[in-house]
Amino acid sequence: MSKNCNFIEKLREVGLRPTKQRVKMCEVLYNREKTFHFTINDLVKLLSEKMNEKISLATVYNTVHAFEKKGYLKEISIDSHKSYFDTNTSAHHHFFDEDTHELIDCDESDIEKINIRKNITGKKINSVEVLVRVASDNQTHK
Amino acid sequence: MSKNCNFIEKLREVGLRPTKQRVKMCEVLYNREKTFHFTINDLVKLLSEKMNEKISLATVYNTVHAFEKKGYLKEISIDSHKSYFDTNTSAHHHFFDEDTHELIDCDESDIEKINIRKNITGKKINSVEVLVRVASDNQTHK
DNA sequence: TCAATAGTTTAGAATTATTATAATGTAGAT
DNA sequence: ATCTACATTATAATAATTCTAAACTATTGA
Ligand SMILES: [Mn+2]
Ligand SMILES: [Mn+2]
Ligand SMILES: [Zn+2]
Ligand SMILES: [Zn+2]
């Protein structure tokens, strides 16, 4: 889903009816410059801030999963105690800030091509993703 | 924790009392050739198969987390709906078989050195890990 | 235009994974 | 043998997610 506001069309294209709630969720998720990484909690908070009527939790879950199934969102596993979703659905690499628990996308040029020498017979590679964990550098250097 | 059976000593070394349950869990986890990747459920099943007396679920959780804190286990996030633990506690890469939901360790030579060009000011890199998702190759080739 | 219908929303219940609690048990020390 | 710190246990509590079933609504097409 791109930056333009034709969410009604976009939703219809994949067979999702463009209801008020879905369009509002699209606006919150996709009307932004950068890709957006969020937890369900983040999203519920954002939605309730930016809307008069609240969207029920069940609808948020249903819609997030509908978007995921249609390829508009991707689930990312970083911290087994939290589910992250990503508006960037391509296979890509991440930095994860262990202080703020924030995810940051890498683009192609940030990490050199990964060369894999191992191969598992009968299996094909679906994706190769790198996770770089970073944290604050301001230790008291001895 | 290594291959030898001195689990009593090993446990004492880090200040964990070598109780019957802990020693049994060590045997199940560390008496094996390869590193072991498991979910809490896997472990509970294994323990109940290989023991006369059952270990309570609370003890399994407590002990896994104690081992994690002491650096004997590492938690791995692959699938946000499941917690994996790993007896290989070093930073290392994985293949994940999406058919069987099995994790496979890579060793140094399997993946060439990762070169990272991006750098985030004020942050240092704690780890760089690659996840390669694989799946069965036997499609009906058109 | 308007009823039919397929799909959507909702609150709340149910389920699952995990963590907390508090009483009881026990390993290791003396 | 006794003491004490720590471990174990059953159970309760919590949190995240999914299910359910009833009410609602957007779209279709008569
Ligand atoms: Mn955990
Ligand atoms: Mn999910
Ligand atoms: Zn991303
Ligand atoms: Zn591993």
mmCIF file of C-alpha atoms in Angstrom, chain A residues 8-129:
data_model
loop_
_atom_site.group_PDB
_atom_site.id
_atom_site.type_symbol
_atom_site.label_atom_id
_atom_site.label_comp_id
_atom_site.label_asym_id
_atom_site.label_seq_id
_atom_site.Cartn_x
_atom_site.Cartn_y
_atom_site.Cartn_z
ATOM 1 C CA ILE A 8 -10.664 2.534 -0.652
ATOM 2 C CA GLU A 9 -9.428 1.357 -4.036
ATOM 3 C CA LYS A 10 -6.489 -0.522 -2.536
ATOM 4 C CA LEU A 11 -8.713 -2.410 -0.153
ATOM 5 C CA ARG A 12 -11.196 -3.314 -2.852
ATOM 6 C CA GLU A 13 -8.371 -4.591 -5.061
ATOM 7 C CA VAL A 14 -7.591 -7.422 -2.674
ATOM 8 C CA GLY A 15 -11.189 -8.121 -1.844
ATOM 9 C CA LEU A 16 -11.475 -6.344 1.472
ATOM 10 C CA ARG A 17 -14.502 -4.157 1.879
ATOM 11 C CA PRO A 18 -13.418 -0.563 2.523
ATOM 12 C CA THR A 19 -15.183 -0.030 5.795
ATOM 13 C CA LYS A 20 -14.711 3.050 7.930
ATOM 14 C CA GLN A 21 -12.492 1.148 10.379
ATOM 15 C CA ARG A 22 -10.288 -0.367 7.704
ATOM 16 C CA VAL A 23 -9.774 2.936 5.951
ATOM 17 C CA LYS A 24 -8.911 4.606 9.236
ATOM 18 C CA MET A 25 -6.403 1.878 10.002
ATOM 19 C CA CYS A 26 -4.854 2.311 6.576
ATOM 20 C CA GLU A 27 -4.495 6.021 7.185
ATOM 21 C CA VAL A 28 -2.736 5.428 10.474
ATOM 22 C CA LEU A 29 -0.490 2.701 9.064
ATOM 23 C CA TYR A 30 0.331 3.893 5.570
ATOM 24 C CA ASN A 31 0.097 7.695 5.531
ATOM 25 C CA ARG A 32 3.707 8.118 6.532
ATOM 26 C CA GLU A 33 7.086 8.651 4.981
ATOM 27 C CA LYS A 34 8.905 5.684 6.458
ATOM 28 C CA THR A 35 7.887 2.114 7.050
ATOM 29 C CA PHE A 36 6.180 1.636 10.347
ATOM 30 C CA HIS A 37 6.986 -1.005 12.941
ATOM 31 C CA PHE A 38 4.452 -1.510 15.679
ATOM 32 C CA THR A 39 2.947 -3.805 18.233
ATOM 33 C CA ILE A 40 -0.800 -4.334 18.492
ATOM 34 C CA ASN A 41 -0.680 -2.207 21.613
ATOM 35 C CA ASP A 42 1.065 0.651 19.815
ATOM 36 C CA LEU A 43 -1.582 0.529 17.130
ATOM 37 C CA VAL A 44 -4.534 0.453 19.493
ATOM 38 C CA LYS A 45 -3.080 3.459 21.292
ATOM 39 C CA LEU A 46 -2.512 5.388 18.052
ATOM 40 C CA LEU A 47 -5.996 4.600 16.811
ATOM 41 C CA SER A 48 -7.690 5.700 19.976
ATOM 42 C CA GLU A 49 -5.687 8.935 20.002
ATOM 43 C CA LYS A 50 -6.447 9.805 16.396
ATOM 44 C CA MET A 51 -10.105 8.863 16.312
ATOM 45 C CA ASN A 52 -13.336 9.916 17.895
ATOM 46 C CA GLU A 53 -14.904 6.488 17.793
ATOM 47 C CA LYS A 54 -12.771 3.688 19.131
ATOM 48 C CA ILE A 55 -12.149 0.543 17.140
ATOM 49 C CA SER A 56 -12.674 -2.583 19.183
ATOM 50 C CA LEU A 57 -9.669 -4.702 20.051
ATOM 51 C CA ALA A 58 -11.129 -7.668 18.187
ATOM 52 C CA THR A 59 -11.420 -5.560 15.046
ATOM 53 C CA VAL A 60 -7.843 -4.378 15.354
ATOM 54 C CA TYR A 61 -6.655 -7.982 15.603
ATOM 55 C CA ASN A 62 -8.933 -9.127 12.786
ATOM 56 C CA THR A 63 -7.885 -6.295 10.505
ATOM 57 C CA VAL A 64 -4.180 -6.615 11.213
ATOM 58 C CA HIS A 65 -4.394 -10.298 10.403
ATOM 59 C CA ALA A 66 -6.485 -9.636 7.303
ATOM 60 C CA PHE A 67 -3.875 -7.125 6.123
ATOM 61 C CA GLU A 68 -1.162 -9.646 6.895
ATOM 62 C CA LYS A 69 -2.887 -12.363 4.883
ATOM 63 C CA LYS A 70 -3.349 -9.989 1.958
ATOM 64 C CA GLY A 71 0.321 -9.018 2.034
ATOM 65 C CA TYR A 72 -0.084 -5.518 3.454
ATOM 66 C CA LEU A 73 1.652 -6.323 6.718
ATOM 67 C CA LYS A 74 4.376 -8.660 7.822
ATOM 68 C CA GLU A 75 4.878 -10.093 11.281
ATOM 69 C CA ILE A 76 8.404 -9.790 12.668
ATOM 70 C CA SER A 77 9.879 -11.852 15.512
ATOM 71 C CA ILE A 78 12.413 -10.000 17.557
ATOM 72 C CA ASP A 79 11.405 -10.429 21.124
ATOM 73 C CA SER A 80 9.461 -13.521 21.958
ATOM 74 C CA HIS A 81 7.400 -11.603 24.461
ATOM 75 C CA LYS A 82 6.076 -9.120 21.919
ATOM 76 C CA SER A 83 4.628 -9.347 18.396
ATOM 77 C CA TYR A 84 5.865 -6.754 15.967
ATOM 78 C CA PHE A 85 4.290 -5.918 12.626
ATOM 79 C CA ASP A 86 5.925 -4.149 9.750
ATOM 80 C CA THR A 87 4.425 -2.140 6.903
ATOM 81 C CA ASN A 88 7.448 -3.111 4.830
ATOM 82 C CA THR A 89 6.498 -6.580 3.664
ATOM 83 C CA SER A 90 9.582 -7.372 1.638
ATOM 84 C CA ALA A 91 12.411 -9.484 3.055
ATOM 85 C CA HIS A 92 14.726 -6.950 4.614
ATOM 86 C CA HIS A 93 17.165 -6.490 7.455
ATOM 87 C CA HIS A 94 16.687 -4.725 10.762
ATOM 88 C CA PHE A 95 18.500 -2.979 13.531
ATOM 89 C CA PHE A 96 16.868 -3.467 16.889
ATOM 90 C CA ASP A 97 17.541 -0.941 19.588
ATOM 91 C CA GLU A 98 17.621 -2.878 22.822
ATOM 92 C CA ASP A 99 17.264 0.284 24.884
ATOM 93 C CA THR A 100 14.105 1.624 23.276
ATOM 94 C CA HIS A 101 12.825 -1.631 21.759
ATOM 95 C CA GLU A 102 12.606 0.143 18.437
ATOM 96 C CA LEU A 103 13.020 -1.517 15.062
ATOM 97 C CA ILE A 104 14.847 0.263 12.251
ATOM 98 C CA ASP A 105 14.827 -0.873 8.621
ATOM 99 C CA CYS A 106 17.987 -1.365 6.661
ATOM 100 C CA ASP A 107 18.026 -0.730 2.978
ATOM 101 C CA GLU A 108 19.993 -2.687 0.389
ATOM 102 C CA SER A 109 23.150 -0.661 0.792
ATOM 103 C CA ASP A 110 23.343 -0.922 4.576
ATOM 104 C CA ILE A 111 24.409 -4.555 4.654
ATOM 105 C CA GLU A 112 26.532 -6.247 2.027
ATOM 106 C CA LYS A 113 25.182 -9.251 0.225
ATOM 107 C CA ILE A 114 24.963 -12.325 2.455
ATOM 108 C CA ASN A 115 26.752 -15.325 1.005
ATOM 109 C CA ILE A 116 25.461 -18.649 2.201
ATOM 110 C CA ARG A 117 27.639 -21.693 1.717
ATOM 111 C CA LYS A 118 25.445 -24.224 3.500
ATOM 112 C CA ASN A 119 22.621 -25.868 1.651
ATOM 113 C CA ILE A 120 20.017 -28.268 2.915
ATOM 114 C CA THR A 121 19.034 -30.978 0.498
ATOM 115 C CA GLY A 122 15.462 -30.849 -0.677
ATOM 116 C CA LYS A 123 14.984 -27.386 0.771
ATOM 117 C CA LYS A 124 15.012 -24.046 -0.952
ATOM 118 C CA ILE A 125 15.797 -20.725 0.666
ATOM 119 C CA ASN A 126 12.741 -18.541 1.171
ATOM 120 C CA SER A 127 14.386 -15.564 2.825
ATOM 121 C CA VAL A 128 17.585 -14.389 4.426
ATOM 122 C CA GLU A 129 17.233 -11.745 7.071
#
